[in-house]
PDB file of N, CA and C in Angstrom:
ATOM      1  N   UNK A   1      95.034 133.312  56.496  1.00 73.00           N
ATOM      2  CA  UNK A   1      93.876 132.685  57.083  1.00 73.00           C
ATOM      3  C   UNK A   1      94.330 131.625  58.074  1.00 73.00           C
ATOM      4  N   UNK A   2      93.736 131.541  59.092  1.00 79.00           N
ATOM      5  CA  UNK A   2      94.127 130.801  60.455  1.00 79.00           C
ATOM      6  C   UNK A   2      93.000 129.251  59.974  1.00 79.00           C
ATOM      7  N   UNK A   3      93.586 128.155  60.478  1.00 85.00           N
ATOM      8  CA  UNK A   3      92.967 126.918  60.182  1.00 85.00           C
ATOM      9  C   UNK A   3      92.292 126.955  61.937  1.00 85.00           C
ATOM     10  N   UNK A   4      91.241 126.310  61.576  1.00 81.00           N
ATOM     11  CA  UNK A   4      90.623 126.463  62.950  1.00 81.00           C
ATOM     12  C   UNK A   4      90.116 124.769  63.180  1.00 81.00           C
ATOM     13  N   UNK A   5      90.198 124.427  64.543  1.00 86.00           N
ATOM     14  CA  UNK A   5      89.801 122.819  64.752  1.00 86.00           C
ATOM     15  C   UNK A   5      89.131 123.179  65.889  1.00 86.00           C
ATOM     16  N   UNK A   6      88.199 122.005  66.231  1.00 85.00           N
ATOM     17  CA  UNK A   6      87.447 122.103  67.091  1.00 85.00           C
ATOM     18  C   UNK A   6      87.967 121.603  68.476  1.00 85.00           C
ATOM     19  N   UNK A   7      87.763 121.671  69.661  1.00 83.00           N
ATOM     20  CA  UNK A   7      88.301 121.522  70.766  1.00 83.00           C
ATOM     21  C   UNK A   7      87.582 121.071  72.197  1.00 83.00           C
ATOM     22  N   UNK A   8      87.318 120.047  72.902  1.00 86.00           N
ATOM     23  CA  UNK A   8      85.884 120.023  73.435  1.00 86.00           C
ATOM     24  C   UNK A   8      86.800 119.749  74.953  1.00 86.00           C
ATOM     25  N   UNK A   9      85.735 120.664  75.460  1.00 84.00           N
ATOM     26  CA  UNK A   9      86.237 120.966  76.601  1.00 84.00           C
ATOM     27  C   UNK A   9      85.351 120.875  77.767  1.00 84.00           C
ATOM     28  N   UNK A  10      85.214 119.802  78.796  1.00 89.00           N
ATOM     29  CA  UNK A  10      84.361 120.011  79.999  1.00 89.00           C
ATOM     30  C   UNK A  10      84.121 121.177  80.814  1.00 89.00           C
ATOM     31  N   UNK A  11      83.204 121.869  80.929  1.00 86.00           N
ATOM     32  CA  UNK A  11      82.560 123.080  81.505  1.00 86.00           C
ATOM     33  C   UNK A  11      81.151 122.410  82.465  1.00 86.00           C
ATOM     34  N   UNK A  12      80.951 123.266  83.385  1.00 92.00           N
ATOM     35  CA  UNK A  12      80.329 123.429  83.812  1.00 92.00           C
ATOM     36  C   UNK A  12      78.639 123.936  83.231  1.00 92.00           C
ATOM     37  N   UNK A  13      77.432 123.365  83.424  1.00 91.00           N
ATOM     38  CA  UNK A  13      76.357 123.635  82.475  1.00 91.00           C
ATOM     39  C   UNK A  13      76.067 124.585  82.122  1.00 91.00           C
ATOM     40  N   UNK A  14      76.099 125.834  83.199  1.00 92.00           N
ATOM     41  CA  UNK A  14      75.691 127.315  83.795  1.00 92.00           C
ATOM     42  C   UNK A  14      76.690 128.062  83.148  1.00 92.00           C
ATOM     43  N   UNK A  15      78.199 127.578  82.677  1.00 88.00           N
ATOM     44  CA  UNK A  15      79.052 128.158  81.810  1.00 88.00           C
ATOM     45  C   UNK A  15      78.850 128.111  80.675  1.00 88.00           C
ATOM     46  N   UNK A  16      78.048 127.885  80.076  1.00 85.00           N
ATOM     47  CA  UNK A  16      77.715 127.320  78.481  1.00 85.00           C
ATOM     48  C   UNK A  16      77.608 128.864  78.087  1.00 85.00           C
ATOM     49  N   UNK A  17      76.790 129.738  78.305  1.00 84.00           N
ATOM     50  CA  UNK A  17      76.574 130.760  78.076  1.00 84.00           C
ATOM     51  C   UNK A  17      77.674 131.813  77.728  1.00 84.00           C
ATOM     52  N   UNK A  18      78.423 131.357  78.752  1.00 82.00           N
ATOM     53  CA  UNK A  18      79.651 132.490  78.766  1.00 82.00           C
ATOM     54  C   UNK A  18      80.968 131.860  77.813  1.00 82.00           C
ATOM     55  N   UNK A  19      80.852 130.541  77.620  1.00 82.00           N
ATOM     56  CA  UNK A  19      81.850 130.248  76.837  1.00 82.00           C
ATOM     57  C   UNK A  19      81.688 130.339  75.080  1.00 82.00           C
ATOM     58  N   UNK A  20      80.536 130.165  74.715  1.00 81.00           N
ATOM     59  CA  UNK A  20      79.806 129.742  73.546  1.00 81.00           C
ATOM     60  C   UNK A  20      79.993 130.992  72.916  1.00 81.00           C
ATOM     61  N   UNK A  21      81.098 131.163  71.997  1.00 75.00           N
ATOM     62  CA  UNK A  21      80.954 132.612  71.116  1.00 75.00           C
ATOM     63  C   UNK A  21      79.751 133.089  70.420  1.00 75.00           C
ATOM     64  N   UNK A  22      79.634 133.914  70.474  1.00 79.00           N
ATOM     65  CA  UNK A  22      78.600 134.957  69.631  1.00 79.00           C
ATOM     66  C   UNK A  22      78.833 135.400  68.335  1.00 79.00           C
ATOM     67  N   UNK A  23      80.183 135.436  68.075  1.00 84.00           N
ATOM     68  CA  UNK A  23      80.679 135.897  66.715  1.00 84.00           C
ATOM     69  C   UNK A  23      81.849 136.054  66.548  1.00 84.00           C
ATOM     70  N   UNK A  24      82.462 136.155  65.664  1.00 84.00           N
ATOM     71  CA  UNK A  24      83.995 135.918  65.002  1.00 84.00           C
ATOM     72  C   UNK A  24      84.709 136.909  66.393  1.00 84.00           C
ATOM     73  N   UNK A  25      84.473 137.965  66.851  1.00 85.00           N
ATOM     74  CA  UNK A  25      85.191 139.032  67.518  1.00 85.00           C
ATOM     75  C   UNK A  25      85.136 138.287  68.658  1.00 85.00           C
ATOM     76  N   UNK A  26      84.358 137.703  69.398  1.00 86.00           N
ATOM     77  CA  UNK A  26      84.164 137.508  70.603  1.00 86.00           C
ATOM     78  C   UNK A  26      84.901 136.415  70.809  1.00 86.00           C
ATOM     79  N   UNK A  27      85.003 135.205  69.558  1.00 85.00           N
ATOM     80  CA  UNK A  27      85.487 134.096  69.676  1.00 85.00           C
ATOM     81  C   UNK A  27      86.845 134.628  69.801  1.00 85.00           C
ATOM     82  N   UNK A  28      87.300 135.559  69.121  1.00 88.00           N
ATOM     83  CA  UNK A  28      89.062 135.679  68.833  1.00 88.00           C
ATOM     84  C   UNK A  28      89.647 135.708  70.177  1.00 88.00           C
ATOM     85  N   UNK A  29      88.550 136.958  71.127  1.00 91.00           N
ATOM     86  CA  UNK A  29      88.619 137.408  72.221  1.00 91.00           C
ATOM     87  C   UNK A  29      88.846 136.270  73.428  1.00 91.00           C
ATOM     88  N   UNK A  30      87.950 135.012  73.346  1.00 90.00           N
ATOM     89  CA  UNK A  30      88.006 133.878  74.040  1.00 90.00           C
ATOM     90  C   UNK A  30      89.264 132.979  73.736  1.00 90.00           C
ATOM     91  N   UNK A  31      89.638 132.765  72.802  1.00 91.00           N
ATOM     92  CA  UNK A  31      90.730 132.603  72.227  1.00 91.00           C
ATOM     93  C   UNK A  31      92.085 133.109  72.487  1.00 91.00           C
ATOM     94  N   UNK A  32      92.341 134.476  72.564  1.00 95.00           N
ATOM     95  CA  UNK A  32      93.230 135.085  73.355  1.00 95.00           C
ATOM     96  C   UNK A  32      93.169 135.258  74.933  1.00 95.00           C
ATOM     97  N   UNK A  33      91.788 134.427  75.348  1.00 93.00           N
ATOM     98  CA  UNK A  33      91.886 134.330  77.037  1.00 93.00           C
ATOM     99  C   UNK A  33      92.738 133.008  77.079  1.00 93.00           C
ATOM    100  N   UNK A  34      92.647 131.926  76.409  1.00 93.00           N
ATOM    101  CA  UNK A  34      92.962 130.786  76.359  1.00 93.00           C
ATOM    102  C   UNK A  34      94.215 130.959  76.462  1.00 93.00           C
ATOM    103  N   UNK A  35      94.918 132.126  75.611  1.00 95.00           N
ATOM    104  CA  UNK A  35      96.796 132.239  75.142  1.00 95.00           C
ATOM    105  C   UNK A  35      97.336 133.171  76.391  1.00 95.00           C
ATOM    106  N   UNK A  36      96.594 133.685  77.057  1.00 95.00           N
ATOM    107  CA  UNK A  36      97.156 134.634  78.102  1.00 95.00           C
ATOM    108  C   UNK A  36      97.744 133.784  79.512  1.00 95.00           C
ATOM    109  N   UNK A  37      97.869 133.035  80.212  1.00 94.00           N
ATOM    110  CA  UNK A  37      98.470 132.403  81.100  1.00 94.00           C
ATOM    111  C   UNK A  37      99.633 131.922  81.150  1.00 94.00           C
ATOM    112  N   UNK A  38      99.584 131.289  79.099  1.00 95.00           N
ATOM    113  CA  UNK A  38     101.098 131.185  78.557  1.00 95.00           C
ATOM    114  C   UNK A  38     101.749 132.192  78.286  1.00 95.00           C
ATOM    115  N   UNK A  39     101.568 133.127  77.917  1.00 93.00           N
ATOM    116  CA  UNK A  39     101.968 134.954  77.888  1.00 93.00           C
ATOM    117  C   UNK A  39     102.669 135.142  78.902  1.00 93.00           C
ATOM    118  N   UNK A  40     102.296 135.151  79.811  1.00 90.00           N
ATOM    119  CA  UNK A  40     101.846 135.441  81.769  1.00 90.00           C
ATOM    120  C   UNK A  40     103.116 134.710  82.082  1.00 90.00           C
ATOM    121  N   UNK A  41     103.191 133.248  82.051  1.00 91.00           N
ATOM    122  CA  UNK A  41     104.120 132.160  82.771  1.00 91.00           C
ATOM    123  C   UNK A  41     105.639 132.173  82.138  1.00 91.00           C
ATOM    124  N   UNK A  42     105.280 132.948  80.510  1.00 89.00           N
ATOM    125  CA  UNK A  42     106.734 132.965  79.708  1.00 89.00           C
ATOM    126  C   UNK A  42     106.721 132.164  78.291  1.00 89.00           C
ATOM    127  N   UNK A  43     105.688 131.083  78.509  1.00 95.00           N
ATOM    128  CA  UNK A  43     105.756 129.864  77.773  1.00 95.00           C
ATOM    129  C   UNK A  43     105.690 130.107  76.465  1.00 95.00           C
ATOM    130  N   UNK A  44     105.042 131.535  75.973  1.00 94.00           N
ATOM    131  CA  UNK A  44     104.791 131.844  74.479  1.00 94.00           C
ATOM    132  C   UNK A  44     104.870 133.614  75.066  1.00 94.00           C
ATOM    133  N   UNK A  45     105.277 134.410  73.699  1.00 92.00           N
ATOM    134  CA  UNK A  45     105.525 136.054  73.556  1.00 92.00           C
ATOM    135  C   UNK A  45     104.303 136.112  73.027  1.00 92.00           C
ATOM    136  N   UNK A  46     104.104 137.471  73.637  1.00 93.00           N
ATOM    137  CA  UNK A  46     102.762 138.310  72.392  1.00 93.00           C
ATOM    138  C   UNK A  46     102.891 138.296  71.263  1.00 93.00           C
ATOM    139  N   UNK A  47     103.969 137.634  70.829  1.00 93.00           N
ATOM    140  CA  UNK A  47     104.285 138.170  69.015  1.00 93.00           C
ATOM    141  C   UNK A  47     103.833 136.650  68.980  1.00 93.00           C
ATOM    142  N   UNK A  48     103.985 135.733  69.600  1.00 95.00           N
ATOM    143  CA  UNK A  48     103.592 134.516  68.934  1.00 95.00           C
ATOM    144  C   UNK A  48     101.882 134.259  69.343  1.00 95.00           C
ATOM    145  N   UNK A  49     102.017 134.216  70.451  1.00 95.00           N
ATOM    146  CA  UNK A  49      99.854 134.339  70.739  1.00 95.00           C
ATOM    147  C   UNK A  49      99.385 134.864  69.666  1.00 95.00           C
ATOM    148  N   UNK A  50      99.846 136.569  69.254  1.00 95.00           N
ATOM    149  CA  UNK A  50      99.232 136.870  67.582  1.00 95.00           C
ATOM    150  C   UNK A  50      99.242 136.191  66.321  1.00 95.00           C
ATOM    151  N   UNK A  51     100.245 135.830  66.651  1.00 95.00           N
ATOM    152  CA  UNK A  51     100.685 135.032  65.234  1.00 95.00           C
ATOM    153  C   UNK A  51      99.691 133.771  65.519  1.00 95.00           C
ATOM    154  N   UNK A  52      99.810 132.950  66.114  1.00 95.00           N
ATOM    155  CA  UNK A  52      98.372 131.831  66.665  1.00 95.00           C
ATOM    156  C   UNK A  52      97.106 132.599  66.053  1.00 95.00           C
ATOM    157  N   UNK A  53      96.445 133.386  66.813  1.00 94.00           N
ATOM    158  CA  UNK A  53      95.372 134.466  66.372  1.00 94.00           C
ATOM    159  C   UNK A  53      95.062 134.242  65.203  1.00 94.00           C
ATOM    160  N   UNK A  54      96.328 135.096  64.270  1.00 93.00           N
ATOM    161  CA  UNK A  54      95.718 135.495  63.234  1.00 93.00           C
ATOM    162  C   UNK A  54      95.817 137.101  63.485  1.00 93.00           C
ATOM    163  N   UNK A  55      96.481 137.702  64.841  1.00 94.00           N
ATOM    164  CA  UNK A  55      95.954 138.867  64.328  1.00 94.00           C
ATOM    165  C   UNK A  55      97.878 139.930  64.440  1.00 94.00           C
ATOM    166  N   UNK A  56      97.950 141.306  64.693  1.00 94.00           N
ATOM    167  CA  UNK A  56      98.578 141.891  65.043  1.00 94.00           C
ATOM    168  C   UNK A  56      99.145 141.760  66.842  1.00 94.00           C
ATOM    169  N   UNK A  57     100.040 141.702  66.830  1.00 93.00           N
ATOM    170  CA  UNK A  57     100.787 142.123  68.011  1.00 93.00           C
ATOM    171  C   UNK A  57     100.038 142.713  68.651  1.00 93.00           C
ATOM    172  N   UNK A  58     100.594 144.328  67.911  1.00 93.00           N
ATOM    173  CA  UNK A  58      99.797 145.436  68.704  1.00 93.00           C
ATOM    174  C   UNK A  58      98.254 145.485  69.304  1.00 93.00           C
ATOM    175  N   UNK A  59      97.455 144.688  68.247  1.00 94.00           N
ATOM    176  CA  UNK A  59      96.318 144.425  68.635  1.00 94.00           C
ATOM    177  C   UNK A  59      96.132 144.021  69.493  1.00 94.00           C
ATOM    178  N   UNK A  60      96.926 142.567  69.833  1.00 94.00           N
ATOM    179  CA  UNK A  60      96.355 141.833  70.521  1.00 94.00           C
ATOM    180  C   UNK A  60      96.736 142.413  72.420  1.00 94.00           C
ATOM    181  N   UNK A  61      98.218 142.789  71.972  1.00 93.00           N
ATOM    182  CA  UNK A  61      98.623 143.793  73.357  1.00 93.00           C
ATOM    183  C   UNK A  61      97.456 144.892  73.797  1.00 93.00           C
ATOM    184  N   UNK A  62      96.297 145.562  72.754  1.00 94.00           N
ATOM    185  CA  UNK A  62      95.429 146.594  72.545  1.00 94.00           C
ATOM    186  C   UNK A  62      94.623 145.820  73.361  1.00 94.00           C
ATOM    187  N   UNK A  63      94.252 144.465  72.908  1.00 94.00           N
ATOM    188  CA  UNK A  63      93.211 143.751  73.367  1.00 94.00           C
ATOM    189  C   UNK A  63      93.231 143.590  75.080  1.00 94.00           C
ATOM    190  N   UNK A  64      94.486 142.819  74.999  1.00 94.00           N
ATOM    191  CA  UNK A  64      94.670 142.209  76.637  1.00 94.00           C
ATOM    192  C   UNK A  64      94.701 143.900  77.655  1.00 94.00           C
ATOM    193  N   UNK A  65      95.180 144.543  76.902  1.00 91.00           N
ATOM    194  CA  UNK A  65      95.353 146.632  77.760  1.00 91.00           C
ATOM    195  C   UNK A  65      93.474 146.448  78.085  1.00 91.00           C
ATOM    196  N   UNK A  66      92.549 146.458  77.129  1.00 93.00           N
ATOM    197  CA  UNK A  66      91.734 147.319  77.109  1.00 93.00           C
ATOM    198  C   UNK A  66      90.655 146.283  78.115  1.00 93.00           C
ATOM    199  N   UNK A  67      91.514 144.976  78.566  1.00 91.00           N
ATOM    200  CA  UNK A  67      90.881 144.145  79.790  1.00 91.00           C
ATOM    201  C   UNK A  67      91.829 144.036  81.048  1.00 91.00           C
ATOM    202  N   UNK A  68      92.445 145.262  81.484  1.00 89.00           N
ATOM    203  CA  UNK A  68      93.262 145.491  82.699  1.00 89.00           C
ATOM    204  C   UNK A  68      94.923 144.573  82.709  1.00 89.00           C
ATOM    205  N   UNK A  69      94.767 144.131  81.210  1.00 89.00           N
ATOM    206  CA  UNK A  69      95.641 142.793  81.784  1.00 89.00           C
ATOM    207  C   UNK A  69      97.093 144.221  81.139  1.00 89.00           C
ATOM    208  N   UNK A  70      98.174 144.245  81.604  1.00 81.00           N
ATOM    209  CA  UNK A  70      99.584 145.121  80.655  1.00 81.00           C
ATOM    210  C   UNK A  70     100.201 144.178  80.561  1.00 81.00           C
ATOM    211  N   UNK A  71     101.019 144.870  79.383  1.00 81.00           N
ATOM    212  CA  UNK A  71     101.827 144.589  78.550  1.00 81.00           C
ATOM    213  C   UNK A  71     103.026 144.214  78.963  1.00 81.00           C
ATOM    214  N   UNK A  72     103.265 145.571  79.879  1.00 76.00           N
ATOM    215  CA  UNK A  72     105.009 145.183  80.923  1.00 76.00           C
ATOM    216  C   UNK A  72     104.302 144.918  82.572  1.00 76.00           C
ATOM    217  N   UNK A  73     104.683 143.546  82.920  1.00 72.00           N
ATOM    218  CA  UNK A  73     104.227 143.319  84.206  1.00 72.00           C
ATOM    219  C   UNK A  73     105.071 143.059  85.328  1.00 72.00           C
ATOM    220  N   UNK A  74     105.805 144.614  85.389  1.00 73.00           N
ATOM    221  CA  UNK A  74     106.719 144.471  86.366  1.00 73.00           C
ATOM    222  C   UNK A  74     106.880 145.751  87.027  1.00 73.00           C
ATOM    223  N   UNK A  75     107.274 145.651  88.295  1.00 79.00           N
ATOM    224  CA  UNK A  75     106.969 147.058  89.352  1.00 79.00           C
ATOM    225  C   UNK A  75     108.100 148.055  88.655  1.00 79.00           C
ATOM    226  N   UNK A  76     107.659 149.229  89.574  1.00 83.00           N
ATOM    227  CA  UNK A  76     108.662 150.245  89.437  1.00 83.00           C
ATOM    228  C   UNK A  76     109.989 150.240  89.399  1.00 83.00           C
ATOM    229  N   UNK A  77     110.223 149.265  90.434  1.00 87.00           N
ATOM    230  CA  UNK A  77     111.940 149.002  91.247  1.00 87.00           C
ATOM    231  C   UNK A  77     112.128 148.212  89.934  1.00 87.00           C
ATOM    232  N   UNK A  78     111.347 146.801  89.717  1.00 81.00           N
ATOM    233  CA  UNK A  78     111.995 146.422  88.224  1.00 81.00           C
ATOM    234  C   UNK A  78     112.126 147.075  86.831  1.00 81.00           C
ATOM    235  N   UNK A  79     111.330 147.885  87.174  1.00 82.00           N
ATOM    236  CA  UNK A  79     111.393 148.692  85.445  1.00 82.00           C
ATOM    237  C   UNK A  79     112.599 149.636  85.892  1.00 82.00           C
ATOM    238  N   UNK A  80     113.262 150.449  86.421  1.00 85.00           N
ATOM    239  CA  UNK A  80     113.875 150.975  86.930  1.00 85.00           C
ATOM    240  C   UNK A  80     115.800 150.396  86.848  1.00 85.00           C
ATOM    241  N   UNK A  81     115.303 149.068  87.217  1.00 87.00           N
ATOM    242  CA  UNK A  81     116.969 147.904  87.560  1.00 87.00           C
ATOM    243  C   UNK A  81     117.197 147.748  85.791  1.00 87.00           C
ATOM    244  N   UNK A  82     115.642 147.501  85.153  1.00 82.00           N
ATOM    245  CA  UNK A  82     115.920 147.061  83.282  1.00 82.00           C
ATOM    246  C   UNK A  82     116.527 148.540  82.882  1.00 82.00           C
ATOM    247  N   UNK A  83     116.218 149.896  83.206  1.00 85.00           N
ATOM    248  CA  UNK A  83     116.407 150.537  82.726  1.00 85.00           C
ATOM    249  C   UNK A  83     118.267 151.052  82.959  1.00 85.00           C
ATOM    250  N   UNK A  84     118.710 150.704  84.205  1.00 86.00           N
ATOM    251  CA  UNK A  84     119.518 151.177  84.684  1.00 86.00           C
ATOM    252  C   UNK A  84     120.872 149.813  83.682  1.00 86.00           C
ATOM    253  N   UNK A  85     120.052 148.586  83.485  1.00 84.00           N
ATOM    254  CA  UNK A  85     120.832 147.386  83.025  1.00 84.00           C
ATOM    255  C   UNK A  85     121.305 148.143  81.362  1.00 84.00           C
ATOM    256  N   UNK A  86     120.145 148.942  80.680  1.00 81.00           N
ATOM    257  CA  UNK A  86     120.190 149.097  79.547  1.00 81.00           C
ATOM    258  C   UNK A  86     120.840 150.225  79.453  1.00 81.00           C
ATOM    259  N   UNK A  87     121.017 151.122  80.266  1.00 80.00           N
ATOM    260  CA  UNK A  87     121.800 152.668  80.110  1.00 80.00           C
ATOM    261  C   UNK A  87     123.264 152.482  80.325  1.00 80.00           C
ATOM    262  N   UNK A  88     123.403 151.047  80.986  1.00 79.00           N
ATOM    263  CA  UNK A  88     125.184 150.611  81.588  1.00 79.00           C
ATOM    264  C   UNK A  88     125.756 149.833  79.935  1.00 79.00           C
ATOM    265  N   UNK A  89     124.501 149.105  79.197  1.00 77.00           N
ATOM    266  CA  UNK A  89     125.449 148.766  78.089  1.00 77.00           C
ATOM    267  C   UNK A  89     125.318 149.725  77.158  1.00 77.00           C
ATOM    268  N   UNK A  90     124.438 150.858  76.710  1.00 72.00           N
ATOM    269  CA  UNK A  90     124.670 151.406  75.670  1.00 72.00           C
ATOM    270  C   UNK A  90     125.925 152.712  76.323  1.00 72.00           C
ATOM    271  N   UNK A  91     126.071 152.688  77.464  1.00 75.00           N
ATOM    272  CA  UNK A  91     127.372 153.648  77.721  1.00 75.00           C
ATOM    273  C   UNK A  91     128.278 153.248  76.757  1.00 75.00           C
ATOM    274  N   UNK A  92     128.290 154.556  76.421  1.00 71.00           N
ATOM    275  CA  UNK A  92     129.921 154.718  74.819  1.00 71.00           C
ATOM    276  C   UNK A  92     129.596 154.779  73.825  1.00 71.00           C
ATOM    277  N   UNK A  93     127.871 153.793  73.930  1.00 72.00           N
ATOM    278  CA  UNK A  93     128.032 153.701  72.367  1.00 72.00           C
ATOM    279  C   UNK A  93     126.773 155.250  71.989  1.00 72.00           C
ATOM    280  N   UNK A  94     126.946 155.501  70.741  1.00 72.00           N
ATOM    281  CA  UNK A  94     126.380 157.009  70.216  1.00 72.00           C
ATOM    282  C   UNK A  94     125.301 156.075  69.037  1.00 72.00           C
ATOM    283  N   UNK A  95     124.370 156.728  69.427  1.00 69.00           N
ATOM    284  CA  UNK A  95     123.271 156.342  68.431  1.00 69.00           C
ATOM    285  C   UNK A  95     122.835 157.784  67.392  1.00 69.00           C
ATOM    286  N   UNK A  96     122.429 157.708  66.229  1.00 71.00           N
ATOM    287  CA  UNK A  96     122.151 158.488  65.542  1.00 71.00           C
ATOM    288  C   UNK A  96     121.549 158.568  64.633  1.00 71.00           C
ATOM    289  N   UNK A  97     120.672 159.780  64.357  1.00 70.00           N
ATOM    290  CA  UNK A  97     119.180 159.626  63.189  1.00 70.00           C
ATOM    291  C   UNK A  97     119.347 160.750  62.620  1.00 70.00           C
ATOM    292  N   UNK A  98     119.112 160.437  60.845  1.00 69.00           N
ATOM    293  CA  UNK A  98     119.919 161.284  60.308  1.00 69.00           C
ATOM    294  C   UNK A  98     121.293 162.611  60.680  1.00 69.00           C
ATOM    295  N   UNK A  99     121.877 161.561  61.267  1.00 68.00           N
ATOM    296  CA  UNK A  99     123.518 161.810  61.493  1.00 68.00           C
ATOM    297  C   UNK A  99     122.997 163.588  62.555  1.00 68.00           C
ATOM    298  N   UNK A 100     122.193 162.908  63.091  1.00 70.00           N
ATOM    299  CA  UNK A 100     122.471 163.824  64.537  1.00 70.00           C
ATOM    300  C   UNK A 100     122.393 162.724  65.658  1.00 70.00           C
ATOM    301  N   UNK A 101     123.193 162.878  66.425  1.00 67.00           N
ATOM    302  CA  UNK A 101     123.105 162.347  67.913  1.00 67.00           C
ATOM    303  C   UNK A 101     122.282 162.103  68.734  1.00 67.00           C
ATOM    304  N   UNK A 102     121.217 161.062  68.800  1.00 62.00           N
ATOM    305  CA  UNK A 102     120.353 161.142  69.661  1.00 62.00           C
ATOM    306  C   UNK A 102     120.736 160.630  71.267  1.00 62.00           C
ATOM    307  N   UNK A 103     121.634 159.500  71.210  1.00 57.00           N
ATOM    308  CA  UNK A 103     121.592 159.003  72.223  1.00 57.00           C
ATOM    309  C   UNK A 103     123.533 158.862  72.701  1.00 57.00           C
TER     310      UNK A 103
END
């Protein structure tokens, strides 16, 4: 169970509406808008924003996916340089699942 404190925050009047949860789901949801910039900048991992939450990782990665925001936020050419970084150190080494060779 997550301890929850209250937090008061200057808004705008016309924002009242949109900030003011409706219910446990929506609040979590506002809540994980709050943790996403630190996500974003580096300052905290998805494993810890969840852990804040209260909820799953995966979830919460489910959550931020199913509002345009991903998970890996980096172009092609960079996913590409990580992949090429990670295929240069596991050269040599043999990985294996139930003693067949996968990698």
């Amino acid at each position: 169970m997550i301890t929850m404190a209250r937090v008061v925050i200057d808004v705008p009047e016309k924002m009242i509406p949109y900030v003011m949860p409706d219910d446990e789901e929506m609040a979590k949801v506002k809540n994980a808008m709050v943790l996403y910039p630190y996500i974003k900048n580096g300052q905290i991992s998805h494993g810890k924003a969840a852990e804040l939450l209260g909820m799953h990782k995966l979830d919460l990665i489910n959550l931020y996916s199913s509002m345009g925001m991903d998970y890996l936020d980096m172009s092609e050419e960079e996913l590409n340089e990580e992949l090429k970084t990670v295929n240069g150190l596991t050269e040599g080494f043999e990985l294996y699942d139930n003693g067949k060779t996968v990698l």
